Every structure is written in structure tokens, then in C-alpha cells.
CSV table of C-alpha atoms and ligand atoms in Angstrom, one decimal:
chain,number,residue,atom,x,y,z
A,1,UNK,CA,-3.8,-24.4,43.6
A,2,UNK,CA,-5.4,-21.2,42.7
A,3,UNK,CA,-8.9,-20.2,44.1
A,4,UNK,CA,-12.2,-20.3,42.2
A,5,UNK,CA,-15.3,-18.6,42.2
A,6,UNK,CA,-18.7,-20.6,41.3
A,7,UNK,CA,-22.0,-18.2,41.0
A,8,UNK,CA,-24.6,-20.9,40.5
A,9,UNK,CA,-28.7,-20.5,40.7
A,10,UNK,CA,-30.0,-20.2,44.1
A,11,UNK,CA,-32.3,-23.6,42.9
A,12,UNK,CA,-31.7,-26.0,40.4
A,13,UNK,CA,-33.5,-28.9,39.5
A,14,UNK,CA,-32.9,-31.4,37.2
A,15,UNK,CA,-35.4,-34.1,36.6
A,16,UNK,CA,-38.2,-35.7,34.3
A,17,UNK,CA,-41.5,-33.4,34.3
A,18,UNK,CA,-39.7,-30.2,37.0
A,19,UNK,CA,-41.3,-28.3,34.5
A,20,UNK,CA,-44.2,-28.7,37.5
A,21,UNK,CA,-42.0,-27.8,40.0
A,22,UNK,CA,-41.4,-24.4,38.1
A,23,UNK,CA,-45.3,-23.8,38.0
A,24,UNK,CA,-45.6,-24.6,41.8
A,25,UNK,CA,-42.5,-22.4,42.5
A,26,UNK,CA,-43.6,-19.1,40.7
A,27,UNK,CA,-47.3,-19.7,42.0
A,28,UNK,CA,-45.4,-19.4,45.7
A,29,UNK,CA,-43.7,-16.4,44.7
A,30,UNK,CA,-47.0,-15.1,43.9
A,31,UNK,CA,-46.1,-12.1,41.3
A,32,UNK,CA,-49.0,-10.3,39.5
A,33,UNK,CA,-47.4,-10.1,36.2
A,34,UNK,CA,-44.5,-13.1,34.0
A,35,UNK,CA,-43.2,-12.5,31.4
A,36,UNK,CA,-42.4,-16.2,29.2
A,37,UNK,CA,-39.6,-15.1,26.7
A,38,UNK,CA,-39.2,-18.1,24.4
A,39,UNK,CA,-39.4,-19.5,20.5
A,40,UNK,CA,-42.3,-21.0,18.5
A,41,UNK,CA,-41.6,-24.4,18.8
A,42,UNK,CA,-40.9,-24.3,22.6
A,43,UNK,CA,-43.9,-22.5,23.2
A,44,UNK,CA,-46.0,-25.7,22.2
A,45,UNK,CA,-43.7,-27.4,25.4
A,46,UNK,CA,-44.9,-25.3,28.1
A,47,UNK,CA,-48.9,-24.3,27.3
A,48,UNK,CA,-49.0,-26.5,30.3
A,49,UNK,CA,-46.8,-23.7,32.6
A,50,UNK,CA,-49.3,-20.9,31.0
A,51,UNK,CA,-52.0,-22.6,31.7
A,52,UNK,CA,-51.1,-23.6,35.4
A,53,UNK,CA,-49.6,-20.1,36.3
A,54,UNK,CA,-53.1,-18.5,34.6
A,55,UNK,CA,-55.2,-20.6,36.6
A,56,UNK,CA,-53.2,-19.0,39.8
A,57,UNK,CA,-54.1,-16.1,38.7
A,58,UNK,CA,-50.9,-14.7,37.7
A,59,UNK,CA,-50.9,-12.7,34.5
A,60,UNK,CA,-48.7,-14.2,31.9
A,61,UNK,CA,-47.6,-12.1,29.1
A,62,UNK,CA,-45.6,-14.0,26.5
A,63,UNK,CA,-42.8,-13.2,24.3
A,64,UNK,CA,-42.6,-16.2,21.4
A,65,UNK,CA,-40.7,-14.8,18.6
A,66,UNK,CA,-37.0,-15.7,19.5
A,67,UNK,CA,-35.9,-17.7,16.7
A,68,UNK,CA,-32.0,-18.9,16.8
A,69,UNK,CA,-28.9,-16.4,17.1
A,70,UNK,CA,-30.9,-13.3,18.4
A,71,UNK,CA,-29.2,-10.1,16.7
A,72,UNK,CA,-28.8,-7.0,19.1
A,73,UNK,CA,-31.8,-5.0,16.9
A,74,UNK,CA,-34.4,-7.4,17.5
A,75,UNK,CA,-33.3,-7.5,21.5
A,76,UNK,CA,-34.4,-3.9,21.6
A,77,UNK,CA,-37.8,-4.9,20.2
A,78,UNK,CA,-38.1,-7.6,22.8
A,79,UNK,CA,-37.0,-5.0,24.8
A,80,UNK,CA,-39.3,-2.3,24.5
A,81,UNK,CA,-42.4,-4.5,24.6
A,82,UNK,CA,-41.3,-6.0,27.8
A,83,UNK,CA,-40.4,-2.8,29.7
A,84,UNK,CA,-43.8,-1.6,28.8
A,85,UNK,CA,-45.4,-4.8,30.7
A,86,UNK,CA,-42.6,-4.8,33.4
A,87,UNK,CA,-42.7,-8.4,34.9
A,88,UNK,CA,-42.5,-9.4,38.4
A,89,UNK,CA,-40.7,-12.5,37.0
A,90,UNK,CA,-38.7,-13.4,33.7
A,91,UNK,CA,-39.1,-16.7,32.6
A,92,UNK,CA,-36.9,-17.8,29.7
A,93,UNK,CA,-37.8,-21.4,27.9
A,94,UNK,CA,-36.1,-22.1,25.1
A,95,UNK,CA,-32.8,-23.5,23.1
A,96,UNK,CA,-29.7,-20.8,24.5
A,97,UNK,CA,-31.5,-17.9,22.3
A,98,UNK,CA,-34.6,-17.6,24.2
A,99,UNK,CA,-32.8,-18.0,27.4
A,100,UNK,CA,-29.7,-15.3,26.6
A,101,UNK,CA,-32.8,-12.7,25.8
A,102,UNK,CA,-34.5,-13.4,28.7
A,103,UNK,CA,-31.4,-13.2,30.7
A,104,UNK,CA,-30.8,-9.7,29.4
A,105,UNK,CA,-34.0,-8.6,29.5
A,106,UNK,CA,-34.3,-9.3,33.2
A,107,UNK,CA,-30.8,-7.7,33.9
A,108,UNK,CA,-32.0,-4.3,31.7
A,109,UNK,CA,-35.5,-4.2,33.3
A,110,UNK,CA,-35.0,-1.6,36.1
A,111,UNK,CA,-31.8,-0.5,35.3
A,112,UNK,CA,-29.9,2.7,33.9
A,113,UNK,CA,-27.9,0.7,31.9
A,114,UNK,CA,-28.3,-0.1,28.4
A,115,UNK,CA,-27.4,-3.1,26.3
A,116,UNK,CA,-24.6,-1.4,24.5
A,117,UNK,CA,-22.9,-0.7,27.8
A,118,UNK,CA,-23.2,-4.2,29.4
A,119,UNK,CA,-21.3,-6.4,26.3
A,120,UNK,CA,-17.9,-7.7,27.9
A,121,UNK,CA,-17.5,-9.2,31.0
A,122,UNK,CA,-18.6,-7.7,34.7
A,123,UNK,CA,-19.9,-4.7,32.9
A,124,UNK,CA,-23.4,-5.1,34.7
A,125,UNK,CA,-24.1,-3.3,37.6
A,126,UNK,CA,-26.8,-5.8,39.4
A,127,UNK,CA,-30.2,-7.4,38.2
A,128,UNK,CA,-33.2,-6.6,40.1
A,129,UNK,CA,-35.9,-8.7,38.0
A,130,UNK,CA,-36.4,-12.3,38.6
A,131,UNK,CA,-35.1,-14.8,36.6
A,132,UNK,CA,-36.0,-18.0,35.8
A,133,UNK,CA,-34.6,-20.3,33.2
A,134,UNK,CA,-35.9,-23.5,31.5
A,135,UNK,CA,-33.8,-25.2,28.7
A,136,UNK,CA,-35.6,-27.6,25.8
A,137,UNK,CA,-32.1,-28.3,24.1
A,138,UNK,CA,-29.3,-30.2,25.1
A,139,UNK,CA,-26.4,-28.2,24.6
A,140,UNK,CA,-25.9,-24.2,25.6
A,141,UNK,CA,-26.1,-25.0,29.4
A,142,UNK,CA,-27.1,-21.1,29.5
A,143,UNK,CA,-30.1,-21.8,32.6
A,144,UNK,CA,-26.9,-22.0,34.6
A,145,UNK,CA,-24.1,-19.7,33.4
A,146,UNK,CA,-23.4,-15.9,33.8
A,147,UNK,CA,-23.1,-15.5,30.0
A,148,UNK,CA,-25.4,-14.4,26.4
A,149,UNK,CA,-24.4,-13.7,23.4
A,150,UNK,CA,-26.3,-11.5,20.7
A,151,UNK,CA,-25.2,-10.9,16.8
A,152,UNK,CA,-24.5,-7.3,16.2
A,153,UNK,CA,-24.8,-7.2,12.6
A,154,UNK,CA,-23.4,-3.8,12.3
A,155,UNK,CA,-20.1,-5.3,13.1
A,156,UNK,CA,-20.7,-8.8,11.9
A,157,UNK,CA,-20.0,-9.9,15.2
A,158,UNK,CA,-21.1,-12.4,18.1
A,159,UNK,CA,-21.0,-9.8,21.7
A,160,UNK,CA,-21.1,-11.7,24.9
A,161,UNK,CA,-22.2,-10.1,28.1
A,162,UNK,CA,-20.6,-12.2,30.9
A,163,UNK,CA,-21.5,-11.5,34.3
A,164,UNK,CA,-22.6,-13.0,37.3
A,165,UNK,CA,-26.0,-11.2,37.8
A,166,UNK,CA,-27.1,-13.3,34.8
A,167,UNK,CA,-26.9,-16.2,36.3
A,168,UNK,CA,-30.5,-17.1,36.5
A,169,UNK,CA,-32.2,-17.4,40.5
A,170,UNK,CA,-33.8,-20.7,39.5
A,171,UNK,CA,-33.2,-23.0,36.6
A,172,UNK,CA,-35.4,-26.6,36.0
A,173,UNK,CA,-33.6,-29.2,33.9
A,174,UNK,CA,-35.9,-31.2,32.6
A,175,UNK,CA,-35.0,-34.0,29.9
A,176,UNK,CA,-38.8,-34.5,28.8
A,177,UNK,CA,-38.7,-30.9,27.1
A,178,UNK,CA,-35.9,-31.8,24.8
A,179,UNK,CA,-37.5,-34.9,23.3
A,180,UNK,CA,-39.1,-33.3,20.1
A,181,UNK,CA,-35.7,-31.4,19.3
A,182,UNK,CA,-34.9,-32.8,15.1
A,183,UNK,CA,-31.4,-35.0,15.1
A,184,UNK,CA,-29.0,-31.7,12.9
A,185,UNK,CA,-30.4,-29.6,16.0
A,186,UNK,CA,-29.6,-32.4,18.4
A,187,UNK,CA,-26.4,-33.4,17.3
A,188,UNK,CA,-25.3,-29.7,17.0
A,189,UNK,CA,-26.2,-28.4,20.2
A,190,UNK,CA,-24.3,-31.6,22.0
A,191,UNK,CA,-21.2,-30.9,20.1
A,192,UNK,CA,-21.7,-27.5,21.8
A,193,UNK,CA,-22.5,-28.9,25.3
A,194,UNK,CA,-19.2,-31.4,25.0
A,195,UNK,CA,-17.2,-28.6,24.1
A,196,UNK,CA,-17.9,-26.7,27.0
A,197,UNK,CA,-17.0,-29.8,28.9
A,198,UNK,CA,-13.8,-30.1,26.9
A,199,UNK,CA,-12.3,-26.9,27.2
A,200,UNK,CA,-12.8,-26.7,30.4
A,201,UNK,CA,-11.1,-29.6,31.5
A,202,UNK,CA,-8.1,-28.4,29.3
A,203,UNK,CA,-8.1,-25.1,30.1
A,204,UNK,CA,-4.7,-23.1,30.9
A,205,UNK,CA,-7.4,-22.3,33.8
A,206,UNK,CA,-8.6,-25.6,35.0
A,207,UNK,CA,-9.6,-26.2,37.6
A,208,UNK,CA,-9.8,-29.7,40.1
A,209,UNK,CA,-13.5,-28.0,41.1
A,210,UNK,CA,-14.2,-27.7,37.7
A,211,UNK,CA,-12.7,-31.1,35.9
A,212,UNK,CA,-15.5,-32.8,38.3
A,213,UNK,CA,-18.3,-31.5,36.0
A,214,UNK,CA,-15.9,-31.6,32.9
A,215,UNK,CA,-15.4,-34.9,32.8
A,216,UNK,CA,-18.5,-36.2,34.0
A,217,UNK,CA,-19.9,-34.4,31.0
A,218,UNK,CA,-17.3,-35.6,28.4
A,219,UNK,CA,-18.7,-39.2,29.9
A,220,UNK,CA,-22.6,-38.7,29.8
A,221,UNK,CA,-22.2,-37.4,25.8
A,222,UNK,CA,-19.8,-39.6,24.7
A,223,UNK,CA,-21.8,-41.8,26.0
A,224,UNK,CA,-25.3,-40.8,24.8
A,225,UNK,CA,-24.9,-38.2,22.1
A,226,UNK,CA,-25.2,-40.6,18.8
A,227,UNK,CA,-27.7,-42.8,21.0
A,228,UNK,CA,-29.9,-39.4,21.0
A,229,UNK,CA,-29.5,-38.4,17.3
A,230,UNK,CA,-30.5,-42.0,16.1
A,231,UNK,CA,-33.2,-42.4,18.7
A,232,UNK,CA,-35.0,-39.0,19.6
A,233,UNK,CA,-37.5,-40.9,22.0
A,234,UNK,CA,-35.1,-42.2,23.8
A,235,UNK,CA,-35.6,-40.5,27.1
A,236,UNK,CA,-32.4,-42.2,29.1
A,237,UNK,CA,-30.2,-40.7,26.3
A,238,UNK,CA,-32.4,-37.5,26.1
A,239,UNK,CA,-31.7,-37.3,30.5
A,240,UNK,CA,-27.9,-38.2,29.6
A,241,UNK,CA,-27.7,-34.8,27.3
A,242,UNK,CA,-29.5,-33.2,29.6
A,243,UNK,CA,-27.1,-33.7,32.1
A,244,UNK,CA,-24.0,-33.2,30.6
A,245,UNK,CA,-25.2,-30.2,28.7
A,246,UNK,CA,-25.8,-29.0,32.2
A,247,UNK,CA,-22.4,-30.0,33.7
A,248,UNK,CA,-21.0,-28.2,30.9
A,249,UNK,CA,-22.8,-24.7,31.8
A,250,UNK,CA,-21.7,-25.5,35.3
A,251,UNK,CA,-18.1,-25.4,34.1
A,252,UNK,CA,-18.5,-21.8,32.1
A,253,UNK,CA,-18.8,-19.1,34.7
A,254,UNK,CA,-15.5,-20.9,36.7
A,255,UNK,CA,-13.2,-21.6,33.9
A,256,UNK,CA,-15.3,-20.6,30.2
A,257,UNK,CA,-13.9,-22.1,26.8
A,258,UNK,CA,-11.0,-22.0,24.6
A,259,UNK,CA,-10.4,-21.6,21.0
A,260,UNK,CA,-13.0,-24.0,19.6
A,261,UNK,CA,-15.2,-20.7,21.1
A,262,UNK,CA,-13.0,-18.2,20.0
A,263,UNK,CA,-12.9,-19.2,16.8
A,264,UNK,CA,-16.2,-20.0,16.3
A,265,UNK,CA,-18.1,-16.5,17.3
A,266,UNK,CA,-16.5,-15.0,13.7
A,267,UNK,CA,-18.4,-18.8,11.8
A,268,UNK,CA,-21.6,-17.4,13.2
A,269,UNK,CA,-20.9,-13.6,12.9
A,270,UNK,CA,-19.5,-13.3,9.4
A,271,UNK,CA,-21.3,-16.4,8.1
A,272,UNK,CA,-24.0,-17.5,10.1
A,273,UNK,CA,-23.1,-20.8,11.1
A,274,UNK,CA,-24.9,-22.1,13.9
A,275,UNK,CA,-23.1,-21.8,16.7
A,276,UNK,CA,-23.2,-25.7,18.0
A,277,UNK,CA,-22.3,-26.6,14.2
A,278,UNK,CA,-19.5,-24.2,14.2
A,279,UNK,CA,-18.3,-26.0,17.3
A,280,UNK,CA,-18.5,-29.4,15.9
A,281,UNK,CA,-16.6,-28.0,13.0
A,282,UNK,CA,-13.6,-26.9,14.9
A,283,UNK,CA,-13.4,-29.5,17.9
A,284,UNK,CA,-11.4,-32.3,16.3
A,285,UNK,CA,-8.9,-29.6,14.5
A,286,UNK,CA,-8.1,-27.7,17.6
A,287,UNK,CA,-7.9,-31.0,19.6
A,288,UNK,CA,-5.0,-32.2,17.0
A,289,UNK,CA,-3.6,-28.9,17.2
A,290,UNK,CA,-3.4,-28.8,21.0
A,291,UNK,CA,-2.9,-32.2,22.3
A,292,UNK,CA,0.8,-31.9,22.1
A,293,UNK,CA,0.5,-28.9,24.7
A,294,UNK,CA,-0.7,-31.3,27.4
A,295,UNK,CA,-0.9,-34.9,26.3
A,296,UNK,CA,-1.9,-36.3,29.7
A,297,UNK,CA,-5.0,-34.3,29.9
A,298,UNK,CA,-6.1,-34.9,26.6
A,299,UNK,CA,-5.5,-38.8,27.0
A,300,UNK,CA,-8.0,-38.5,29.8
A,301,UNK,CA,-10.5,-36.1,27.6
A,302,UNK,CA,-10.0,-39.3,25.1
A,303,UNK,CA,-10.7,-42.1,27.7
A,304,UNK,CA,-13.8,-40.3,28.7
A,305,UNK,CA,-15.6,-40.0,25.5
A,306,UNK,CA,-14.8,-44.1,25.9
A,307,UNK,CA,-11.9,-44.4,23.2
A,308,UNK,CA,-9.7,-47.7,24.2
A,309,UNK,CA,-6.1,-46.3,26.2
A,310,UNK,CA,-2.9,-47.0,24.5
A,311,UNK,CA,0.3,-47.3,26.3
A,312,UNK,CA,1.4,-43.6,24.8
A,313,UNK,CA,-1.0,-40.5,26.2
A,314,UNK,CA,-0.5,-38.7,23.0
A,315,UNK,CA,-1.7,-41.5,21.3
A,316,UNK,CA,-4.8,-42.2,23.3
A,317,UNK,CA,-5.3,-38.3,22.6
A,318,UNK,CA,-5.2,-38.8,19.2
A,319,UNK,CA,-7.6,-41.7,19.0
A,320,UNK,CA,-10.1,-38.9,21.3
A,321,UNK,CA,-9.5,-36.2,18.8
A,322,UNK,CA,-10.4,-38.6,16.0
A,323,UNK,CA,-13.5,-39.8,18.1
A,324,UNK,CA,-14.8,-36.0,17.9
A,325,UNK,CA,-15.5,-36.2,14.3
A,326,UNK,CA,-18.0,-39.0,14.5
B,1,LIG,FE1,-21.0,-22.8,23.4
């Protein structure tokens, strides 16, 4: 068995209403200055954080204008404006746009390197800024991995920076901030989160470490992600997403994705296809494609998103693959 290597936050909480927990933790931490990097409509979600933090005392400077696939230009705006406050803490709320820029803004803050030096993988030196990281959709698992991704539009092109310093120091999961996310940007995002899960599990680099989270995460959305999009107030589908979206960002810094990712980076590059959407594009065509690679493993992706077994693997894998496109 080969050895692995997991770089996971130094907290993590999952749970309905941690956002408190965040508030009480920062407030212990006691910095003068936070910086909230986050998008409109997540904003709304944590006036509650401001207001606690603020009411500590603690100066809160926020950042709301992330909207969805960041491109590298408006990272150096964010940039600038946040290297002028210099934060104590960075604390990214969001879908995985807010959280990638507030993940490289706290790796750049304090450091001689630039964002053009960093894309690629363990190309960052260290981060010395603070990070904390609280996600409001189901899908990116980005509070716990070491990776962001920002559109250069000079290229056309989706760059990565992968690296353990981004994973963030603390990350609170909690379900209740993903309940007002619309069903296209729910259903997306958990296509997203089950393809992590999914291509991690049959990975050429799986892992046993790994498949724990994998396949728990194929169950929990299988289980829960057409239960969410129907029912958006369901809060025991809302936690299942949660959860598996989680499990799935667990599984990214060990073992990563496949080609459902490495195809889908040009989608949103060249034609600006949400990334989640891309992803549910390509799952059940690269599934067919592969399944004869490894027919065991994909009978057990198949079983786990609940499909009923037949006596041949390959068949069972092809019912899964099938089961992707709905
Ligand atoms: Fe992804």
C-alpha cells in the first residue's frame, strides 16, 4: 500500500448554527482587524458574524464583491484593497469563489510572492495570515482542501494553485447557510461535490484512507441531492450535502480528481460554463468511458449512489453511470 499524506484544518466543525462557534472562536483570538472576503448574496447569511465580531470590538473590514469564477484581474483588485487594510484574520464565506480568494489572499498577504508565481502545485512558500473558511454551498468542499482556481482570461484558462498552506486553520460546516442556495445552483454544485467523491474513489491513486470519505460521500448525495433540489427547506437533506460536499474536499488534497476535472477547466475557461454544471455534463460520459478500466470499483461507485446490484460488476456500473444523469 503506498503512503498518504492528509493536510486538514487544525479545527473543523460541522454542525447546524457553528456559524456561532466561528464568532466565539475569532473573538478568542482577539485580532484588531478581519477581513470577510465573500459574495452579495452570502453576505446577507453572516450580518450576524459582523455584527457579533463588531460588538467584540474587533474591526471588520469586508470584501463582498466576489461573484462566481473569480478571473486573476479582479484577484488583484481584491488584492490591493486588502493588503492596504492588512488583516489579522481572513475569513472567507461564500460558494468556492469567495473561499479560493480568500484563500489566496491570506497566502499573498505577507509574502514576496506574487500570484503569478504560486499557480501549479507546491509553488507557495508558506502562509502567515490566518485563515478561516465558511462554505454556504454544497459542493466545492474548498473550507477544507489545499486548492483555488482563478480564470486567467488572457489565456482562456482555469489556473489552480494547489498547496498545502491553503488549507484553511479553521473551517465551520454549517448546513443552515446553504438553505437559500436556488435548485440550478444546488444541483450544480452537488454534481461537483459527488464528483470529487467519485474520482477519488476510482482514482489510479486511491487510496483505502481516502475511499472512507469517498464513498461515504457518493452515499450522503445519492442519497439527498434530488431530495435538496425539489425541497430547498429541507434541512436533513441540506445537512446530507453538507456533509458529503465536505467528505469530498476531504478526499482532494490526498488523491484530487480525474478527467471529469480535467476536462471540465477548458468548459469554464473557453466557454464559461459553470464549473459544477460542467461537471454534471461530463460525469456520466467519462463514467461509460472508464468503467471497463476497473469494473469492480465502479460497481461499488454504482451501489453507493443506491442503484440495485446485478450479478455482473460491469453491469451494476453501468446502471451507476446511468444513475449520474438524473
Ligand atoms: Fe470540483
Amino acid at each position: 500500500m503506498r503512503s498518504v499524506t492528509f493536510h486538514q484544518p487544525s479545527k473543523l466543525v460541522f454542525g447546524r448554527g457553528c456559524l456561532q462557534d466561528c464568532a466565539a472562536d475569532i473573538i478568542e483570538q482577539a485580532p484588531r482587524t478581519v477581513l470577510l472576503v465573500t459574495g452579495r448574496s452570502s453576505y446577507e447569511l453572516v450580518r450576524p458574524l459582523v455584527a457579533v465580531l463588531e460588538s467584540a470590538g474587533i474591526a471588520i473590514k469586508i470584501q463582498s464583491g466576489v461573484r462566481n469564477e473569480p478571473t486573476v484581474d479582479q484577484f488583484h483588485s481584491f488584492f490591493a484593497e486588502a493588503a492596504m487594510q492588512m488583516p489579522e484574520v481572513v475569513v472567507g464565506v461564500g460558494g468556492g469563489s469567495a473561499l479560493d480568494v480568500a484563500k489566496l489572499i491570506a497566502a499573498l498577504l505577507d509574502s514576496d510572492q506574487q500570484i503569478s508565481e504560486i499557480f501549479d502545485v507546491d509553488r507557495l512558500h508558506a502562509r502567515r495570515t490566518r485563515l478561516v473558511c465558511m462554505p454556504t454551498t454544497a459542493g466545492t468542499g474548498s473550507e477544507v482542501s489545499p486548492n483555488a482556481v482563478l480564470l486567467d482570461t488572457a489565456d482562456s484558462l482555469k489556473k489552480g494553485v494547489v498547496s498545502r498552506h491553503l488549507v484553511p486553520d479553521a473551517a465551520y460546516v454549517d448546513p443552515c447557510l446553504t438553505t437559500t442556495v436556488p435548485p440550478a445552483v444546488t444541483a450544480a454544485t452537488g454534481m461537483d461535490a459527488l464528483t470529487h467523491c467519485i474520482e477519488a474513489y476510482a482514482n489510479r491513486f486511491a487510496h483505502p484512507a481516502v475511499d472512507l470519505y469517498a464513498l461515504a460521500g457518493i452515499k450522503l448525495i445519492g442519497r439527498h441531492l434530488c431530495r435538496v433540489v425539489q425541497n430547498g427547506d429541507d434541512l436533513d437533506a441540506r445537512e446530507g450535502m453538507a456533509l458529503g460536499s465536505m467528505y469530498g474536499g476531504l478526499c482532494l488534497g490526498p488523491v484530487n480528481t480525474a478527467a471529469v476535472h480535467a476536462l471540465s477547466y477548458p468548459l469554464g475557461g473557453e466557454f464559461h460554463i459553470a464549473h459544477g454544471l460542467a461537471n454534471a455534463i461530463l460525469l456520466p460520459h467519462v463514467l461509460e468511458f472508464n468503467l471497463p478500466a476497473m469494473p469492480e470499483r465502479y460497481a461499488e461507485v454504482a451501489k453507493a449512489l443506491g442503484v440495485v446490484e446485478d450479478t455482473h460488476h460491469s453491469e451494476t456500473a453501468r446502471r451507476g453511470a446511468r444513475r449520474s444523469k438524473r
